[in-house]
PDB file of C-alpha atoms in Angstrom:
ATOM      1  CA  UNK A  52      26.795   8.314 -17.745  1.00  0.00           C
ATOM      2  CA  UNK A  53      25.753   8.138 -21.464  1.00  0.00           C
ATOM      3  CA  UNK A  54      22.584   9.395 -22.871  1.00  0.00           C
ATOM      4  CA  UNK A  55      21.147   6.623 -23.609  1.00  0.00           C
ATOM      5  CA  UNK A  56      22.215   5.258 -20.275  1.00  0.00           C
ATOM      6  CA  UNK A  57      20.650   7.815 -18.338  1.00  0.00           C
ATOM      7  CA  UNK A  58      17.514   7.533 -20.310  1.00  0.00           C
ATOM      8  CA  UNK A  59      17.412   3.630 -19.592  1.00  0.00           C
ATOM      9  CA  UNK A  60      18.213   4.546 -15.922  1.00  0.00           C
ATOM     10  CA  UNK A  61      14.997   6.916 -15.763  1.00  0.00           C
ATOM     11  CA  UNK A  62      12.738   4.382 -17.930  1.00  0.00           C
ATOM     12  CA  UNK A  63      13.794   1.531 -15.318  1.00  0.00           C
ATOM     13  CA  UNK A  64      12.473   3.492 -12.165  1.00  0.00           C
ATOM     14  CA  UNK A  65       9.380   4.668 -14.181  1.00  0.00           C
ATOM     15  CA  UNK A  66       6.108   4.161 -12.050  1.00  0.00           C
ATOM     16  CA  UNK A  67       3.201   4.301 -14.717  1.00  0.00           C
ATOM     17  CA  UNK A  68       2.021   1.160 -15.264  1.00  0.00           C
ATOM     18  CA  UNK A  69      -0.234  -2.190 -14.437  1.00  0.00           C
ATOM     19  CA  UNK A  70       1.296  -4.082 -11.352  1.00  0.00           C
ATOM     20  CA  UNK A  71       0.179  -7.022  -9.153  1.00  0.00           C
ATOM     21  CA  UNK A  72       1.048  -6.634  -5.631  1.00  0.00           C
ATOM     22  CA  UNK A  73       1.262  -8.992  -2.718  1.00  0.00           C
ATOM     23  CA  UNK A  74       1.717  -7.614   1.160  1.00  0.00           C
ATOM     24  CA  UNK A  75       5.146  -9.278   2.344  1.00  0.00           C
ATOM     25  CA  UNK A  76       5.541  -8.019   5.665  1.00  0.00           C
ATOM     26  CA  UNK A  77       2.861  -6.677   8.395  1.00  0.00           C
ATOM     27  CA  UNK A  78       4.210  -4.844  11.459  1.00  0.00           C
ATOM     28  CA  UNK A  79       2.470  -3.856  14.499  1.00  0.00           C
ATOM     29  CA  UNK A  80       3.202  -0.067  15.952  1.00  0.00           C
ATOM     30  CA  UNK A  81       2.054   0.975  19.030  1.00  0.00           C
ATOM     31  CA  UNK A  82       2.255   3.973  21.391  1.00  0.00           C
ATOM     32  CA  UNK A  83       4.953   2.236  23.059  1.00  0.00           C
ATOM     33  CA  UNK A  84       6.924   1.721  19.803  1.00  0.00           C
ATOM     34  CA  UNK A  85       6.862  -1.469  16.825  1.00  0.00           C
ATOM     35  CA  UNK A  86       6.857  -4.743  17.864  1.00  0.00           C
ATOM     36  CA  UNK A  87      10.072  -6.737  18.107  1.00  0.00           C
ATOM     37  CA  UNK A  88      11.294  -8.046  14.631  1.00  0.00           C
ATOM     38  CA  UNK A  89       9.790 -11.461  13.342  1.00  0.00           C
ATOM     39  CA  UNK A  90       6.645 -10.918  15.022  1.00  0.00           C
ATOM     40  CA  UNK A  91       3.907 -12.591  12.979  1.00  0.00           C
ATOM     41  CA  UNK A  92       0.356 -10.145  12.405  1.00  0.00           C
ATOM     42  CA  UNK A  93      -2.305 -12.519  11.079  1.00  0.00           C
ATOM     43  CA  UNK A  94      -5.926 -11.623  10.660  1.00  0.00           C
ATOM     44  CA  UNK A  95      -8.483 -14.119  10.700  1.00  0.00           C
ATOM     45  CA  UNK A  96     -10.588 -14.358   7.545  1.00  0.00           C
ATOM     46  CA  UNK A  97      -7.882 -13.578   5.879  1.00  0.00           C
ATOM     47  CA  UNK A  98      -5.907 -16.243   3.728  1.00  0.00           C
ATOM     48  CA  UNK A  99      -2.868 -15.417   1.623  1.00  0.00           C
ATOM     49  CA  UNK A 100      -4.556 -14.541  -1.606  1.00  0.00           C
ATOM     50  CA  UNK A 101      -6.819 -11.801   0.315  1.00  0.00           C
ATOM     51  CA  UNK A 102      -3.614  -9.863   0.352  1.00  0.00           C
ATOM     52  CA  UNK A 103      -2.680  -9.360  -3.300  1.00  0.00           C
ATOM     53  CA  UNK A 104      -4.268  -6.715  -5.127  1.00  0.00           C
ATOM     54  CA  UNK A 105      -4.007  -4.962  -8.651  1.00  0.00           C
ATOM     55  CA  UNK A 106      -2.735  -1.471  -9.183  1.00  0.00           C
ATOM     56  CA  UNK A 107      -2.665   0.892 -12.170  1.00  0.00           C
ATOM     57  CA  UNK A 108      -0.427   3.877 -11.997  1.00  0.00           C
ATOM     58  CA  UNK A 109      -1.795   6.238 -15.595  1.00  0.00           C
ATOM     59  CA  UNK A 110       0.919   8.398 -17.423  1.00  0.00           C
ATOM     60  CA  UNK A 111       1.255  12.193 -15.525  1.00  0.00           C
ATOM     61  CA  UNK A 112       2.116  14.571 -13.140  1.00  0.00           C
ATOM     62  CA  UNK A 113      -0.515  13.655 -10.607  1.00  0.00           C
ATOM     63  CA  UNK A 114      -2.193  10.576 -11.571  1.00  0.00           C
ATOM     64  CA  UNK A 115      -4.936   8.778 -10.251  1.00  0.00           C
ATOM     65  CA  UNK A 116      -3.907   5.402  -8.837  1.00  0.00           C
ATOM     66  CA  UNK A 117      -6.564   2.645  -9.546  1.00  0.00           C
ATOM     67  CA  UNK A 118      -6.487  -0.263  -6.881  1.00  0.00           C
ATOM     68  CA  UNK A 119      -8.690  -3.534  -7.745  1.00  0.00           C
ATOM     69  CA  UNK A 120      -8.749  -5.534  -4.416  1.00  0.00           C
ATOM     70  CA  UNK A 121     -12.115  -8.004  -4.351  1.00  0.00           C
ATOM     71  CA  UNK A 122     -10.911  -9.014  -0.826  1.00  0.00           C
ATOM     72  CA  UNK A 123      -9.870  -5.493   0.129  1.00  0.00           C
ATOM     73  CA  UNK A 124      -9.397  -6.208   4.106  1.00  0.00           C
ATOM     74  CA  UNK A 125      -7.855  -2.752   4.507  1.00  0.00           C
ATOM     75  CA  UNK A 126     -10.364  -0.803   2.652  1.00  0.00           C
ATOM     76  CA  UNK A 127      -8.330   0.684  -0.381  1.00  0.00           C
ATOM     77  CA  UNK A 128      -9.592  -0.372  -3.432  1.00  0.00           C
ATOM     78  CA  UNK A 129     -10.803   2.377  -5.688  1.00  0.00           C
ATOM     79  CA  UNK A 130      -9.973   5.253  -7.462  1.00  0.00           C
ATOM     80  CA  UNK A 131      -7.429   7.568  -5.579  1.00  0.00           C
ATOM     81  CA  UNK A 132      -5.598  11.134  -6.681  1.00  0.00           C
ATOM     82  CA  UNK A 133      -1.606  10.789  -6.240  1.00  0.00           C
ATOM     83  CA  UNK A 134       0.461  12.964  -4.826  1.00  0.00           C
ATOM     84  CA  UNK A 135       4.162  13.040  -6.816  1.00  0.00           C
ATOM     85  CA  UNK A 136       6.967  12.730  -3.974  1.00  0.00           C
ATOM     86  CA  UNK A 137      10.010  12.597  -6.160  1.00  0.00           C
ATOM     87  CA  UNK A 138      11.153  10.932  -9.277  1.00  0.00           C
ATOM     88  CA  UNK A 139       9.320   7.395  -9.401  1.00  0.00           C
ATOM     89  CA  UNK A 140       7.576   7.947  -5.775  1.00  0.00           C
ATOM     90  CA  UNK A 141       4.075   8.949  -5.230  1.00  0.00           C
ATOM     91  CA  UNK A 142       1.478   8.924  -2.469  1.00  0.00           C
ATOM     92  CA  UNK A 143      -2.095   8.707  -2.191  1.00  0.00           C
ATOM     93  CA  UNK A 144      -4.674   8.836   0.741  1.00  0.00           C
ATOM     94  CA  UNK A 145      -7.240   6.127   0.574  1.00  0.00           C
ATOM     95  CA  UNK A 146     -10.933   7.173   2.623  1.00  0.00           C
ATOM     96  CA  UNK A 147     -13.618   4.846   3.028  1.00  0.00           C
ATOM     97  CA  UNK A 148     -16.826   5.530   5.610  1.00  0.00           C
ATOM     98  CA  UNK A 149     -16.302   2.032   6.882  1.00  0.00           C
ATOM     99  CA  UNK A 150     -16.659  -0.511   8.164  1.00  0.00           C
ATOM    100  CA  UNK A 151     -13.300  -0.283   9.024  1.00  0.00           C
ATOM    101  CA  UNK A 152     -10.535  -3.029  10.113  1.00  0.00           C
ATOM    102  CA  UNK A 153      -8.821  -0.754  12.138  1.00  0.00           C
ATOM    103  CA  UNK A 154     -11.131   1.847  13.123  1.00  0.00           C
ATOM    104  CA  UNK A 155     -14.967   1.976  14.218  1.00  0.00           C
ATOM    105  CA  UNK A 156     -16.475   4.880  12.244  1.00  0.00           C
ATOM    106  CA  UNK A 157     -14.665   6.251   9.051  1.00  0.00           C
ATOM    107  CA  UNK A 158     -11.438   4.476   7.343  1.00  0.00           C
ATOM    108  CA  UNK A 159      -8.311   6.802   6.470  1.00  0.00           C
ATOM    109  CA  UNK A 160      -4.931   4.957   4.995  1.00  0.00           C
ATOM    110  CA  UNK A 161      -1.743   6.272   3.487  1.00  0.00           C
ATOM    111  CA  UNK A 162      -0.356   4.285   0.765  1.00  0.00           C
ATOM    112  CA  UNK A 163       3.331   5.453  -0.833  1.00  0.00           C
ATOM    113  CA  UNK A 164       4.371   3.529  -4.184  1.00  0.00           C
ATOM    114  CA  UNK A 165       7.923   3.911  -5.399  1.00  0.00           C
ATOM    115  CA  UNK A 166      10.114   2.868  -8.498  1.00  0.00           C
ATOM    116  CA  UNK A 167      12.706  -0.011  -8.013  1.00  0.00           C
ATOM    117  CA  UNK A 168      15.080  -0.166 -11.459  1.00  0.00           C
ATOM    118  CA  UNK A 169      14.176  -3.442 -11.874  1.00  0.00           C
ATOM    119  CA  UNK A 170      10.660  -2.495 -12.922  1.00  0.00           C
ATOM    120  CA  UNK A 171       8.935  -3.582  -9.684  1.00  0.00           C
ATOM    121  CA  UNK A 172       8.171  -1.015  -7.289  1.00  0.00           C
ATOM    122  CA  UNK A 173       7.841  -1.052  -3.289  1.00  0.00           C
ATOM    123  CA  UNK A 174       5.190   0.028  -1.234  1.00  0.00           C
ATOM    124  CA  UNK A 175       3.959   0.505   1.975  1.00  0.00           C
ATOM    125  CA  UNK A 176       0.347   0.768   3.673  1.00  0.00           C
ATOM    126  CA  UNK A 177      -0.565   2.815   6.895  1.00  0.00           C
ATOM    127  CA  UNK A 178      -3.754   2.710   8.079  1.00  0.00           C
ATOM    128  CA  UNK A 179      -4.928   5.046  10.683  1.00  0.00           C
ATOM    129  CA  UNK A 180      -6.125   2.829  13.820  1.00  0.00           C
ATOM    130  CA  UNK A 181      -6.803   2.675  17.289  1.00  0.00           C
ATOM    131  CA  UNK A 182      -7.782   0.374  20.269  1.00  0.00           C
ATOM    132  CA  UNK A 183      -9.646   0.775  23.319  1.00  0.00           C
ATOM    133  CA  UNK A 184      -9.318  -0.401  26.265  1.00  0.00           C
ATOM    134  CA  UNK A 185     -11.787  -2.226  29.007  1.00  0.00           C
ATOM    135  CA  UNK A 186     -12.401   1.472  30.264  1.00  0.00           C
ATOM    136  CA  UNK A 187     -12.980   3.042  27.202  1.00  0.00           C
ATOM    137  CA  UNK A 188      -9.630   5.012  26.780  1.00  0.00           C
ATOM    138  CA  UNK A 189      -8.338   5.162  23.197  1.00  0.00           C
ATOM    139  CA  UNK A 190      -4.526   4.288  22.026  1.00  0.00           C
ATOM    140  CA  UNK A 191      -2.858   4.804  18.621  1.00  0.00           C
ATOM    141  CA  UNK A 192      -2.623   1.272  17.013  1.00  0.00           C
ATOM    142  CA  UNK A 193      -1.176   0.866  13.717  1.00  0.00           C
ATOM    143  CA  UNK A 194      -0.039  -1.910  11.236  1.00  0.00           C
ATOM    144  CA  UNK A 195       2.126  -0.812   8.429  1.00  0.00           C
ATOM    145  CA  UNK A 196       1.707  -3.408   5.102  1.00  0.00           C
ATOM    146  CA  UNK A 197       4.814  -3.531   3.334  1.00  0.00           C
ATOM    147  CA  UNK A 198       5.163  -5.411  -0.033  1.00  0.00           C
ATOM    148  CA  UNK A 199       6.228  -5.725  -3.562  1.00  0.00           C
ATOM    149  CA  UNK A 200       4.359  -4.724  -7.009  1.00  0.00           C
ATOM    150  CA  UNK A 201       5.312  -6.717 -10.243  1.00  0.00           C
ATOM    151  CA  UNK A 202       5.196  -5.007 -13.502  1.00  0.00           C
ATOM    152  CA  UNK A 203       2.511  -6.959 -15.528  1.00  0.00           C
ATOM    153  CA  UNK A 204       4.257  -8.674 -18.812  1.00  0.00           C
ATOM    154  CA  UNK A 205       3.063  -5.977 -21.826  1.00  0.00           C
ATOM    155  CA  UNK A 206       2.416  -3.182 -19.079  1.00  0.00           C
ATOM    156  CA  UNK A 207       2.462  -0.023 -20.005  1.00  0.00           C
ATOM    157  CA  UNK A 208       6.391   1.739 -19.180  1.00  0.00           C
TER     158      UNK A 208
END
């Protein structure tokens, strides 16, 4: 690879910028495993537009990711310190006092973001969650959200 090719590859997989993001897949995971492929997860009261949010990742070694989400059904809107996992990849934890979609008290959600060669980014969102049986026994319950963030036109790169 030439120096210019390496520089272009690094730039393409760069994460800083402004993005429009959409959740494309929702997978349920319980103590017994993941739901079968193709199983649809729906949340009453939240239509398709409720699963779109904006994200800003500024430049820096440990940038603060800013999530702007009017509906915020899984309580991740706000500014969050991030942890660089590798070149073009960060993670951050969103915490909220509630009310929460997946827990009864405080909310805790892990978000991971990974740059793609085309300038977009893939993300996963994993809220901590639980369910309670009729007898009051708690069980682990997660919905893993996956999707794509598209860089806004003219956004920092």
